[in-house]
Each structure stands twice: as structure tokens, then as C-alpha cells.
Short mmCIF file of N, CA, C and O and ligand atoms in Angstrom, two decimals:
data_model
loop_
_atom_site.label_atom_id
_atom_site.label_comp_id
_atom_site.label_asym_id
_atom_site.label_seq_id
_atom_site.Cartn_x
_atom_site.Cartn_y
_atom_site.Cartn_z
N MET G 234 3.99 25.27 -5.38
CA MET G 234 3.48 25.45 -6.67
C MET G 234 2.61 26.60 -6.87
O MET G 234 1.70 27.19 -6.04
N THR G 235 2.94 27.67 -7.89
CA THR G 235 2.13 28.62 -8.23
C THR G 235 0.75 28.72 -9.04
O THR G 235 0.98 27.46 -9.73
N ASP G 236 0.44 29.50 -8.96
CA ASP G 236 -0.96 29.42 -9.62
C ASP G 236 -0.57 29.14 -11.03
O ASP G 236 -1.42 28.47 -11.85
N GLN G 237 0.25 29.92 -11.41
CA GLN G 237 0.74 29.88 -13.19
C GLN G 237 1.31 28.37 -13.18
O GLN G 237 1.15 27.95 -14.54
N GLU G 238 2.00 27.80 -12.51
CA GLU G 238 2.35 26.33 -12.71
C GLU G 238 1.28 25.33 -12.79
O GLU G 238 1.26 24.67 -13.71
N LEU G 239 0.45 25.54 -11.84
CA LEU G 239 -1.03 24.54 -11.88
C LEU G 239 -1.57 25.24 -13.24
O LEU G 239 -2.04 23.71 -13.84
N ILE G 240 -1.67 26.28 -13.58
CA ILE G 240 -2.47 26.25 -14.85
C ILE G 240 -1.75 25.74 -16.26
O ILE G 240 -2.15 25.07 -17.12
N GLU G 241 -0.30 25.66 -16.20
CA GLU G 241 0.71 25.07 -16.93
C GLU G 241 0.12 23.57 -16.90
O GLU G 241 0.33 22.81 -18.04
N LYS G 242 0.22 23.12 -15.90
CA LYS G 242 -0.31 21.42 -15.54
C LYS G 242 -1.45 21.14 -16.68
O LYS G 242 -1.87 20.21 -17.01
N ALA G 243 -2.52 22.20 -16.26
CA ALA G 243 -4.06 22.20 -16.74
C ALA G 243 -3.75 22.09 -18.28
O ALA G 243 -4.43 21.29 -18.87
N ILE G 244 -3.13 22.93 -18.89
CA ILE G 244 -2.77 23.01 -19.97
C ILE G 244 -2.32 21.94 -20.67
O ILE G 244 -2.88 21.29 -21.75
N ALA G 245 -1.29 21.42 -20.13
CA ALA G 245 -0.75 19.88 -20.56
C ALA G 245 -1.86 18.85 -20.58
O ALA G 245 -1.94 18.11 -21.53
N ALA G 246 -2.42 19.13 -19.40
CA ALA G 246 -3.86 18.04 -19.54
C ALA G 246 -4.68 18.34 -20.24
O ALA G 246 -5.29 16.98 -21.06
N LYS G 247 -4.92 19.44 -20.90
CA LYS G 247 -5.99 19.39 -22.17
C LYS G 247 -5.64 18.96 -23.20
O LYS G 247 -6.40 18.35 -24.06
N GLU G 248 -4.25 18.37 -23.46
CA GLU G 248 -3.81 17.76 -24.74
C GLU G 248 -4.51 16.41 -24.74
O GLU G 248 -4.50 15.51 -25.89
N TYR G 249 -4.66 15.68 -23.76
CA TYR G 249 -5.23 14.62 -23.58
C TYR G 249 -6.72 14.55 -23.83
O TYR G 249 -7.34 13.14 -23.61
N ALA G 250 -7.36 15.25 -23.66
CA ALA G 250 -8.72 15.73 -23.84
C ALA G 250 -9.09 14.61 -24.99
O ALA G 250 -8.57 14.63 -26.00
N TYR G 251 -10.42 13.88 -24.59
CA TYR G 251 -11.06 13.29 -25.61
C TYR G 251 -12.49 13.63 -25.70
O TYR G 251 -13.36 13.34 -25.12
N ALA G 252 -12.21 14.37 -26.62
CA ALA G 252 -13.59 15.30 -27.30
C ALA G 252 -14.26 15.25 -28.64
O ALA G 252 -13.90 16.38 -29.14
N PRO G 253 -14.11 13.84 -29.36
CA PRO G 253 -14.48 13.88 -30.94
C PRO G 253 -15.72 14.22 -31.17
O PRO G 253 -16.01 14.84 -32.13
N TYR G 254 -16.78 14.84 -30.09
CA TYR G 254 -18.15 14.83 -30.59
C TYR G 254 -18.08 16.51 -30.64
O TYR G 254 -18.89 17.14 -31.32
N SER G 255 -17.81 17.07 -28.97
CA SER G 255 -17.97 18.49 -29.21
C SER G 255 -16.53 19.07 -29.73
O SER G 255 -16.72 20.44 -29.92
N ASN G 256 -15.48 18.43 -29.79
CA ASN G 256 -14.25 19.33 -30.11
C ASN G 256 -14.00 20.46 -29.10
O ASN G 256 -13.23 21.33 -29.25
N PHE G 257 -14.64 20.50 -27.78
CA PHE G 257 -14.34 21.32 -26.62
C PHE G 257 -13.41 20.79 -25.52
O PHE G 257 -13.63 19.87 -25.13
N ARG G 258 -12.13 21.05 -25.75
CA ARG G 258 -11.22 20.62 -25.12
C ARG G 258 -10.89 21.18 -23.53
O ARG G 258 -10.83 22.00 -23.63
N VAL G 259 -10.85 20.51 -22.38
CA VAL G 259 -10.82 21.03 -21.21
C VAL G 259 -9.69 20.44 -20.31
O VAL G 259 -9.50 19.25 -20.64
N GLY G 260 -8.90 21.19 -19.70
CA GLY G 260 -8.00 20.53 -18.79
C GLY G 260 -8.06 21.13 -17.54
O GLY G 260 -8.41 22.31 -17.37
N ALA G 261 -7.68 20.03 -16.49
CA ALA G 261 -7.76 20.74 -15.22
C ALA G 261 -6.53 20.00 -14.27
O ALA G 261 -5.87 19.10 -14.92
N ALA G 262 -6.18 20.99 -13.20
CA ALA G 262 -5.18 20.47 -12.50
C ALA G 262 -5.46 20.41 -11.09
O ALA G 262 -5.83 22.10 -10.87
N LEU G 263 -5.23 19.78 -10.30
CA LEU G 263 -5.67 20.45 -8.89
C LEU G 263 -4.47 19.99 -8.00
O LEU G 263 -3.57 19.09 -8.26
N LEU G 264 -4.33 20.78 -6.79
CA LEU G 264 -3.46 21.14 -5.69
C LEU G 264 -3.96 20.43 -4.35
O LEU G 264 -4.83 20.66 -4.24
N THR G 265 -3.46 19.11 -3.77
CA THR G 265 -3.93 19.11 -2.63
C THR G 265 -2.95 19.45 -1.50
O THR G 265 -1.68 20.09 -1.71
N GLY G 266 -3.49 19.11 -0.17
CA GLY G 266 -2.53 19.74 0.93
C GLY G 266 -1.41 19.11 0.97
O GLY G 266 -0.49 20.00 1.53
N ASP G 267 -1.18 18.06 0.60
CA ASP G 267 0.51 17.60 0.80
C ASP G 267 1.33 17.97 -0.54
O ASP G 267 2.34 17.37 -0.57
N GLY G 268 1.07 18.83 -1.62
CA GLY G 268 1.69 19.30 -2.58
C GLY G 268 1.32 18.43 -3.95
O GLY G 268 2.13 18.68 -4.94
N THR G 269 0.51 17.29 -3.93
CA THR G 269 0.45 16.53 -4.81
C THR G 269 -0.36 17.27 -5.97
O THR G 269 -1.62 17.75 -5.37
N VAL G 270 -0.08 17.11 -7.27
CA VAL G 270 -1.10 17.59 -8.38
C VAL G 270 -1.43 16.42 -8.93
O VAL G 270 -1.07 15.41 -9.44
N TYR G 271 -3.10 16.23 -9.07
CA TYR G 271 -3.79 15.76 -10.10
C TYR G 271 -4.03 16.24 -11.15
O TYR G 271 -4.71 17.34 -11.00
N THR G 272 -4.24 15.68 -12.49
CA THR G 272 -4.55 16.41 -13.74
C THR G 272 -5.71 15.43 -14.19
O THR G 272 -5.90 14.27 -13.74
N GLY G 273 -6.57 16.16 -15.07
CA GLY G 273 -7.83 15.49 -15.32
C GLY G 273 -8.20 16.31 -17.12
O GLY G 273 -7.65 17.60 -17.28
N CYS G 274 -8.81 15.28 -17.84
CA CYS G 274 -9.12 16.22 -19.08
C CYS G 274 -10.57 15.60 -19.08
O CYS G 274 -11.04 14.90 -18.42
N ASN G 275 -11.47 16.18 -20.15
CA ASN G 275 -12.53 15.79 -20.47
C ASN G 275 -12.62 14.28 -21.34
O ASN G 275 -11.67 14.57 -21.92
N ILE G 276 -13.64 13.58 -21.20
CA ILE G 276 -13.73 12.17 -21.38
C ILE G 276 -15.14 12.13 -22.19
O ILE G 276 -15.91 11.93 -21.34
N GLU G 277 -15.29 12.18 -23.67
CA GLU G 277 -16.67 11.75 -24.04
C GLU G 277 -16.86 10.60 -24.41
O GLU G 277 -15.90 9.63 -24.36
N CYS G 278 -18.34 10.31 -24.34
CA CYS G 278 -18.76 9.00 -24.90
C CYS G 278 -19.91 9.27 -25.82
O CYS G 278 -20.57 10.33 -25.81
N ALA G 279 -20.09 8.24 -26.89
CA ALA G 279 -20.71 8.58 -28.03
C ALA G 279 -22.24 8.34 -27.26
O ALA G 279 -23.15 8.94 -27.74
N SER G 280 -22.61 7.71 -26.01
CA SER G 280 -23.90 7.60 -25.66
C SER G 280 -23.64 9.12 -24.40
O SER G 280 -22.83 8.73 -23.25
N TYR G 281 -23.82 10.09 -25.03
CA TYR G 281 -23.41 11.44 -24.37
C TYR G 281 -23.35 11.85 -22.83
O TYR G 281 -22.60 12.28 -22.19
N GLY G 282 -24.31 10.90 -22.14
CA GLY G 282 -24.49 11.13 -20.67
C GLY G 282 -23.13 10.50 -19.86
O GLY G 282 -22.97 10.75 -18.80
N GLY G 283 -22.50 9.67 -21.02
CA GLY G 283 -21.15 8.91 -20.13
C GLY G 283 -20.09 10.04 -20.13
O GLY G 283 -19.25 9.57 -19.35
N THR G 284 -20.25 11.12 -20.74
CA THR G 284 -19.06 12.12 -20.55
C THR G 284 -18.64 12.57 -19.31
O THR G 284 -19.72 12.78 -18.32
N ASN G 285 -17.56 12.65 -19.34
CA ASN G 285 -17.01 13.20 -17.74
C ASN G 285 -16.06 14.33 -18.09
O ASN G 285 -15.13 14.42 -18.55
N CYS G 286 -16.44 15.72 -17.14
CA CYS G 286 -15.72 16.72 -17.13
C CYS G 286 -14.11 16.71 -16.86
O CYS G 286 -13.86 15.64 -16.10
N ALA G 287 -13.43 17.51 -17.32
CA ALA G 287 -12.25 17.61 -17.07
C ALA G 287 -11.76 17.56 -15.36
O ALA G 287 -10.88 16.95 -14.65
N GLU G 288 -12.65 18.49 -14.74
CA GLU G 288 -12.57 18.94 -13.40
C GLU G 288 -12.85 17.69 -12.83
O GLU G 288 -12.20 17.41 -11.63
N ARG G 289 -13.97 16.88 -12.74
CA ARG G 289 -14.16 15.81 -12.10
C ARG G 289 -13.33 14.40 -12.43
O ARG G 289 -13.01 13.79 -11.26
N THR G 290 -12.90 14.38 -13.61
CA THR G 290 -11.56 13.33 -13.64
C THR G 290 -10.79 13.54 -12.75
O THR G 290 -9.99 12.80 -12.36
N ALA G 291 -10.15 14.93 -12.42
CA ALA G 291 -9.08 15.32 -11.48
C ALA G 291 -9.26 14.96 -10.13
O ALA G 291 -8.56 14.35 -9.61
N ILE G 292 -10.69 15.28 -9.81
CA ILE G 292 -11.10 15.04 -8.46
C ILE G 292 -11.18 13.72 -8.23
O ILE G 292 -10.92 12.80 -7.14
N PHE G 293 -11.95 12.89 -9.10
CA PHE G 293 -11.90 11.52 -8.78
C PHE G 293 -10.61 10.58 -8.99
O PHE G 293 -10.49 9.68 -7.96
N LYS G 294 -9.66 11.25 -9.72
CA LYS G 294 -8.27 10.49 -9.55
C LYS G 294 -7.86 10.68 -8.25
O LYS G 294 -6.95 9.77 -7.63
N ALA G 295 -7.96 12.04 -7.62
CA ALA G 295 -7.43 12.25 -6.42
C ALA G 295 -7.75 11.56 -5.19
O ALA G 295 -7.15 10.85 -4.52
N VAL G 296 -9.16 11.27 -5.15
CA VAL G 296 -10.07 11.15 -4.18
C VAL G 296 -9.74 9.41 -4.20
O VAL G 296 -9.56 8.55 -3.12
N SER G 297 -9.92 8.72 -5.38
CA SER G 297 -9.69 7.54 -5.56
C SER G 297 -8.25 7.12 -5.29
O SER G 297 -7.79 6.09 -5.19
N ASP G 298 -7.40 7.94 -4.99
CA ASP G 298 -6.07 7.64 -4.80
C ASP G 298 -5.76 8.12 -3.10
O ASP G 298 -4.55 8.51 -2.24
N GLY G 299 -6.96 8.31 -2.39
CA GLY G 299 -6.91 8.65 -0.69
C GLY G 299 -6.63 10.17 -0.65
O GLY G 299 -6.25 10.36 0.68
N LYS G 300 -6.83 11.12 -1.64
CA LYS G 300 -6.30 12.68 -1.36
C LYS G 300 -7.73 13.34 -1.72
O LYS G 300 -8.26 13.73 -2.72
N LYS G 301 -8.32 13.86 -0.41
CA LYS G 301 -9.39 14.37 -0.18
C LYS G 301 -9.17 16.21 0.25
O LYS G 301 -10.10 16.87 0.27
N ASP G 302 -7.83 16.04 0.74
CA ASP G 302 -7.65 17.54 1.00
C ASP G 302 -7.14 18.46 -0.09
O ASP G 302 -5.88 18.54 -0.44
N ILE G 303 -8.47 19.20 -0.98
CA ILE G 303 -8.00 19.84 -2.26
C ILE G 303 -8.07 21.34 -2.02
O ILE G 303 -9.08 21.65 -1.34
N LYS G 304 -6.88 21.81 -2.39
CA LYS G 304 -6.93 23.31 -1.91
C LYS G 304 -7.29 24.02 -3.15
O LYS G 304 -7.93 25.07 -2.81
N LYS G 305 -6.62 23.63 -4.37
CA LYS G 305 -6.85 24.45 -5.32
C LYS G 305 -7.49 23.72 -6.64
O LYS G 305 -6.74 22.44 -6.93
N ILE G 306 -8.05 24.31 -7.44
CA ILE G 306 -8.01 23.42 -9.00
C ILE G 306 -8.29 24.63 -10.20
O ILE G 306 -8.96 25.52 -10.11
N ALA G 307 -7.31 24.26 -11.30
CA ALA G 307 -6.99 25.07 -11.98
C ALA G 307 -7.51 24.54 -13.29
O ALA G 307 -7.76 23.20 -13.39
N ILE G 308 -8.34 25.32 -14.10
CA ILE G 308 -9.07 25.05 -15.34
C ILE G 308 -8.75 25.72 -16.45
O ILE G 308 -8.88 27.23 -16.45
N VAL G 309 -8.57 24.99 -17.77
CA VAL G 309 -8.45 25.85 -19.07
C VAL G 309 -9.13 25.36 -20.22
O VAL G 309 -9.56 23.82 -20.22
N SER G 310 -9.67 26.08 -21.45
CA SER G 310 -9.97 25.37 -22.24
C SER G 310 -9.40 26.05 -23.57
O SER G 310 -8.18 26.80 -23.59
N ASP G 311 -9.64 25.83 -24.63
CA ASP G 311 -9.28 26.67 -26.00
C ASP G 311 -9.87 27.87 -26.32
O ASP G 311 -9.37 28.71 -26.97
N LEU G 312 -10.60 28.36 -25.33
CA LEU G 312 -11.38 29.52 -25.62
C LEU G 312 -10.55 30.69 -25.23
O LEU G 312 -9.65 30.69 -24.47
N GLU G 313 -10.73 31.80 -26.01
CA GLU G 313 -9.94 32.99 -25.36
C GLU G 313 -10.19 33.54 -23.94
O GLU G 313 -9.57 34.16 -23.21
N ASP G 314 -11.61 33.40 -23.50
CA ASP G 314 -11.88 33.72 -22.31
C ASP G 314 -11.65 32.70 -21.23
O ASP G 314 -11.57 31.43 -21.70
N TYR G 315 -12.05 33.32 -20.00
CA TYR G 315 -12.05 32.28 -19.01
C TYR G 315 -13.27 31.34 -19.21
O TYR G 315 -14.29 31.38 -19.40
N THR G 316 -12.84 29.54 -18.76
CA THR G 316 -13.71 28.69 -18.69
C THR G 316 -14.04 28.47 -17.18
O THR G 316 -13.42 28.04 -16.58
N PHE G 317 -15.41 28.63 -16.67
CA PHE G 317 -15.99 28.31 -15.51
C PHE G 317 -16.15 26.72 -15.54
O PHE G 317 -16.84 26.29 -16.44
N PRO G 318 -16.25 26.25 -14.33
CA PRO G 318 -16.63 24.70 -14.36
C PRO G 318 -18.19 24.58 -14.42
O PRO G 318 -19.05 25.75 -13.82
N CYS G 319 -18.92 23.72 -14.98
CA CYS G 319 -19.90 23.50 -15.12
C CYS G 319 -21.17 23.21 -13.71
O CYS G 319 -20.19 23.07 -12.78
N GLY G 320 -21.96 23.30 -13.74
CA GLY G 320 -22.98 22.90 -12.69
C GLY G 320 -22.50 21.86 -11.62
O GLY G 320 -22.65 21.44 -10.41
N ILE G 321 -22.48 20.73 -12.58
CA ILE G 321 -22.03 19.56 -11.90
C ILE G 321 -20.83 19.32 -11.37
O ILE G 321 -20.56 19.10 -10.28
N CYS G 322 -19.94 20.00 -12.17
CA CYS G 322 -18.46 19.68 -11.44
C CYS G 322 -18.49 21.03 -10.35
O CYS G 322 -17.77 20.65 -9.22
N ARG G 323 -19.29 22.05 -10.32
CA ARG G 323 -19.48 22.79 -8.93
C ARG G 323 -19.76 21.91 -7.89
O ARG G 323 -19.10 22.04 -6.79
N GLN G 324 -20.80 21.27 -8.12
CA GLN G 324 -21.44 20.75 -6.79
C GLN G 324 -20.28 19.50 -6.37
O GLN G 324 -20.02 19.33 -5.28
N VAL G 325 -19.60 18.78 -7.44
CA VAL G 325 -18.49 17.81 -7.19
C VAL G 325 -17.54 18.89 -6.20
O VAL G 325 -16.96 17.92 -5.19
N ILE G 326 -17.23 19.64 -6.65
CA ILE G 326 -15.87 20.31 -6.08
C ILE G 326 -16.27 20.86 -4.76
O ILE G 326 -15.52 20.72 -3.91
N ASN G 327 -17.35 21.41 -4.69
CA ASN G 327 -17.65 21.83 -3.18
C ASN G 327 -18.09 20.55 -2.29
O ASN G 327 -17.87 21.07 -1.29
N GLU G 328 -18.06 19.42 -2.62
CA GLU G 328 -18.00 18.15 -1.64
C GLU G 328 -17.03 17.96 -1.01
O GLU G 328 -16.86 17.68 0.35
N PHE G 329 -15.95 18.49 -1.67
CA PHE G 329 -14.65 18.27 -0.77
C PHE G 329 -14.05 19.76 -0.13
O PHE G 329 -13.26 19.77 0.24
N GLY G 330 -15.09 21.00 -0.02
CA GLY G 330 -14.76 22.05 0.62
C GLY G 330 -15.47 23.27 -0.25
O GLY G 330 -14.90 23.39 -1.79
N SER G 331 -16.08 24.14 0.45
CA SER G 331 -16.26 25.15 0.03
C SER G 331 -15.19 26.26 -0.22
O SER G 331 -15.62 27.57 -0.64
N GLU G 332 -14.32 26.02 0.35
CA GLU G 332 -12.99 27.08 0.32
C GLU G 332 -11.97 26.69 -0.65
O GLU G 332 -10.95 27.70 -0.70
N ILE G 333 -12.29 25.70 -1.48
CA ILE G 333 -11.32 25.42 -2.35
C ILE G 333 -11.44 26.42 -3.30
O ILE G 333 -12.46 27.38 -4.04
N GLU G 334 -10.25 26.77 -3.89
CA GLU G 334 -9.89 28.04 -4.63
C GLU G 334 -10.01 27.38 -6.24
O GLU G 334 -9.27 26.34 -6.54
N ILE G 335 -10.63 28.11 -6.92
CA ILE G 335 -10.40 27.93 -8.37
C ILE G 335 -9.78 28.88 -9.15
O ILE G 335 -9.94 30.32 -9.20
N VAL G 336 -8.97 28.17 -9.93
CA VAL G 336 -7.97 29.23 -10.59
C VAL G 336 -8.21 29.08 -12.04
O VAL G 336 -8.19 27.96 -12.97
N LEU G 337 -8.56 30.21 -12.78
CA LEU G 337 -8.77 30.00 -14.21
C LEU G 337 -7.87 30.94 -15.11
O LEU G 337 -7.24 32.07 -14.32
N ALA G 338 -7.48 30.42 -16.26
CA ALA G 338 -6.91 31.50 -17.13
C ALA G 338 -7.28 31.44 -18.62
O ALA G 338 -8.03 30.51 -19.16
N ASN G 339 -7.42 32.73 -19.06
CA ASN G 339 -7.95 32.92 -20.51
C ASN G 339 -6.63 32.57 -21.29
O ASN G 339 -5.44 31.98 -20.85
N LYS G 340 -6.76 32.74 -22.55
CA LYS G 340 -5.74 32.48 -23.86
C LYS G 340 -4.59 33.12 -23.38
O LYS G 340 -3.20 32.91 -23.76
N GLU G 341 -4.69 34.37 -22.94
CA GLU G 341 -3.49 35.30 -22.57
C GLU G 341 -2.76 34.79 -21.16
O GLU G 341 -1.34 35.38 -20.73
N LYS G 342 -3.29 33.64 -20.53
CA LYS G 342 -2.59 33.36 -19.51
C LYS G 342 -2.76 34.32 -18.19
O LYS G 342 -2.09 34.23 -17.48
N GLU G 343 -3.83 35.15 -18.36
CA GLU G 343 -4.22 36.06 -17.46
C GLU G 343 -4.90 35.15 -16.43
O GLU G 343 -5.84 34.38 -16.81
N ILE G 344 -4.68 35.41 -14.95
CA ILE G 344 -4.97 34.53 -14.19
C ILE G 344 -6.46 35.35 -13.45
O ILE G 344 -5.99 36.32 -12.92
N LYS G 345 -7.57 34.62 -13.25
CA LYS G 345 -8.60 34.97 -12.03
C LYS G 345 -8.84 33.82 -11.25
O LYS G 345 -8.85 32.33 -11.62
N THR G 346 -8.88 33.82 -9.88
CA THR G 346 -9.26 33.14 -8.90
C THR G 346 -10.34 33.37 -7.85
O THR G 346 -10.81 34.50 -7.83
N PHE G 347 -11.19 32.34 -7.65
CA PHE G 347 -12.42 32.46 -6.96
C PHE G 347 -12.63 31.60 -6.16
O PHE G 347 -11.90 30.45 -6.17
N ARG G 348 -13.32 31.53 -4.85
CA ARG G 348 -13.30 30.71 -3.87
C ARG G 348 -14.58 29.90 -4.17
O ARG G 348 -15.65 30.53 -4.93
N MET G 349 -14.64 28.57 -3.89
CA MET G 349 -16.23 28.00 -4.28
C MET G 349 -17.51 28.16 -3.98
O MET G 349 -18.43 28.58 -4.63
N GLU G 350 -17.19 28.67 -2.83
CA GLU G 350 -18.62 29.26 -2.24
C GLU G 350 -18.95 30.58 -2.94
O GLU G 350 -20.30 31.04 -2.86
N GLU G 351 -17.87 31.20 -3.64
CA GLU G 351 -18.21 32.29 -4.57
C GLU G 351 -19.20 32.20 -5.53
O GLU G 351 -20.18 32.77 -6.47
N ILE G 352 -18.76 30.94 -6.18
CA ILE G 352 -19.34 30.59 -7.49
C ILE G 352 -20.50 29.48 -7.53
O ILE G 352 -21.14 29.09 -8.45
N LEU G 353 -20.54 29.05 -6.08
CA LEU G 353 -21.94 28.32 -5.77
C LEU G 353 -22.18 28.46 -4.46
O LEU G 353 -22.22 27.62 -3.61
N PRO G 354 -23.07 29.72 -4.45
CA PRO G 354 -23.62 30.32 -3.35
C PRO G 354 -24.91 29.22 -2.99
O PRO G 354 -25.29 28.58 -3.76
N TYR G 355 -25.59 29.46 -1.51
CA TYR G 355 -26.45 28.77 -1.08
C TYR G 355 -26.31 27.41 -1.53
O TYR G 355 -27.60 26.83 -2.29
N SER G 356 -25.33 26.66 -1.32
CA SER G 356 -25.16 25.24 -2.05
C SER G 356 -26.01 24.35 -1.17
O SER G 356 -26.34 24.36 0.19
N PHE G 357 -26.14 23.20 -1.74
CA PHE G 357 -26.71 21.86 -0.98
C PHE G 357 -25.48 21.18 -0.83
O PHE G 357 -24.56 21.00 -1.54
N SER G 358 -25.30 20.55 0.54
CA SER G 358 -24.13 19.81 0.92
C SER G 358 -24.71 18.77 2.11
O SER G 358 -25.91 18.35 2.14
N GLY G 359 -23.82 17.81 2.27
CA GLY G 359 -23.76 16.88 3.43
C GLY G 359 -24.31 17.31 4.58
O GLY G 359 -25.02 16.63 5.27
N ASN G 360 -24.20 18.99 5.06
CA ASN G 360 -24.89 19.33 6.24
C ASN G 360 -26.55 19.25 6.17
O ASN G 360 -27.10 19.11 7.23
N ASP G 361 -26.82 19.34 4.82
CA ASP G 361 -28.45 19.41 4.65
C ASP G 361 -28.88 17.83 5.34
O ASP G 361 -29.99 17.79 5.67
N LEU G 362 -28.20 17.20 4.61
CA LEU G 362 -28.66 15.65 5.26
C LEU G 362 -28.57 15.39 6.36
O LEU G 362 -29.29 14.59 7.02
N GLU G 363 -27.52 15.80 7.25
CA GLU G 363 -27.33 15.44 8.53
C GLU G 363 -28.61 16.37 9.43
O GLU G 363 -29.04 15.58 10.06
N LYS G 364 -28.92 17.47 9.00
CA LYS G 364 -29.70 18.14 9.60
C LYS G 364 -31.18 17.41 9.36
O LYS G 364 -31.89 17.10 10.40
N ASN G 365 -31.38 16.51 8.11
CA ASN G 365 -32.85 16.03 7.72
C ASN G 365 -32.61 14.99 8.99
O ASN G 365 -33.59 14.38 9.45
N LYS G 366 -31.25 14.07 9.11
CA LYS G 366 -31.45 12.89 9.85
C LYS G 366 -31.42 13.34 11.35
O LYS G 366 -32.29 12.38 11.87
N LYS G 367 -31.07 14.22 11.72
CA LYS G 367 -31.26 14.85 13.06
C LYS G 367 -32.94 15.25 13.44
O LYS G 367 -33.25 14.55 14.20
N ASN G 368 -33.38 15.81 12.33
CA ASN G 368 -35.26 15.91 12.73
C ASN G 368 -35.54 14.79 12.71
O ASN G 368 -36.84 14.49 13.62
N GLN G 369 -35.51 13.79 11.80
CA GLN G 369 -36.01 12.69 12.09
C GLN G 369 -35.83 11.83 13.40
O GLN G 369 -37.10 11.25 13.77
N LYS G 370 -34.63 11.79 13.72
CA LYS G 370 -34.38 11.35 14.99
C LYS G 370 -35.32 11.81 16.40
O LYS G 370 -35.90 11.08 17.01
N GLU G 371 -35.11 13.13 16.01
CA GLU G 371 -36.01 13.89 17.22
C GLU G 371 -37.62 14.01 16.89
O GLU G 371 -38.31 14.00 18.23
N GLY G 372 -37.80 13.84 15.72
CA GLY G 372 -39.30 13.82 15.33
C GLY G 372 -40.02 12.37 15.87
O GLY G 372 -40.99 12.39 16.18
N1 THU W 267 -16.77 20.42 -20.12
C1 THU W 267 -15.75 20.26 -19.00
O1 THU W 267 -14.64 19.53 -18.99
N2 THU W 267 -15.47 21.32 -17.94
C2 THU W 267 -16.40 22.08 -17.90
O2 THU W 267 -16.43 22.61 -16.89
C3 THU W 267 -17.10 22.28 -18.89
C4 THU W 267 -17.53 21.39 -20.02
C5 THU W 267 -16.50 19.58 -21.29
C6 THU W 267 -17.65 18.51 -21.33
C7 THU W 267 -17.71 18.24 -22.66
O3 THU W 267 -16.77 17.20 -22.91
C8 THU W 267 -17.46 19.28 -23.43
O4 THU W 267 -16.57 20.18 -22.31
C9 THU W 267 -18.44 19.94 -24.07
O5 THU W 267 -19.56 20.17 -23.01
#
């Protein structure tokens, strides 16, 4: 699965975006270690806090299917320019690996890639919780 192919899957997933409030459509497609692709779109809710981003839709589909080995996630919107994942999605993607590759495409389908740790430096993670537990045991 090339980055271009993964972007095409994200573009196709964007068609399912349920975004009646913002009209901002987002599509995502992630690749797992065994080559499976999971797609996602944003799903909005009249009670706005219930909205789920495309990236998290794809992640939750994969993880709830037993696939946590996430290698890459492609993200597209209708913007001319690249669309980066929001802060909440960065945290959720990072939960499954700071080495996950973020694959972005603009309207011309020019691709840029980043590693998760580049776009979420100095992150809070499960390691911090482990350290805290250890301190509590020792103290
Ligand atoms: N959105 C995403 O799906 N992913 C992002 O990374 C940015 C924001 C969605 C959430 C909401 O439905 C709409 O875009 C506007 O914020």
C-alpha cells in the first residue's frame, strides 16, 4: 500500500463525512502492520461535544477490531492546503505509537509525511502514569 493509495482511501472515506454543522469534511485511512486498512470520517452531533474526528473514527475501528499495530494514517479534507490532525487526535494517535507516520495530502495530491513525535513533541503518555505508580510504590 503506497502513501498515494492510502490517500485515495482517505479521499473516498471523506465522502461519508457526516458534517451538517461545520460542512468541514475530513477523511482518514490507516494502515496496520498486517496490511489492513481502516478508514474513518468525521461524525458530527447536534450536541457538538459528541463530534468525532475522522482520525479517531479510523483508530477506534481498528482498535475495536483488535488491530493496535498502526503504521500510518492518511488525512485529507476539502481544503487546498494540508490538514493536520487536531490536538485530541494527536494524543489518541500517539497512544498507539510515537513513530506512527502521518501522511497528508493537499488538493493537488502532493504528499507530506511526518512522524507522530514531530507533531506532538514532549507528549504525555502511559509512561508518565507508570513512573508515577513506581514513585508511589517506592515512597
Ligand atoms: N475534524 C476532523 O475530523 N479531524 C481533524 O483533525 C480536524 C477537525 C472535524 C471535526 C469537525 O467535524 C470538523 O472537522 C470541524 O472541526
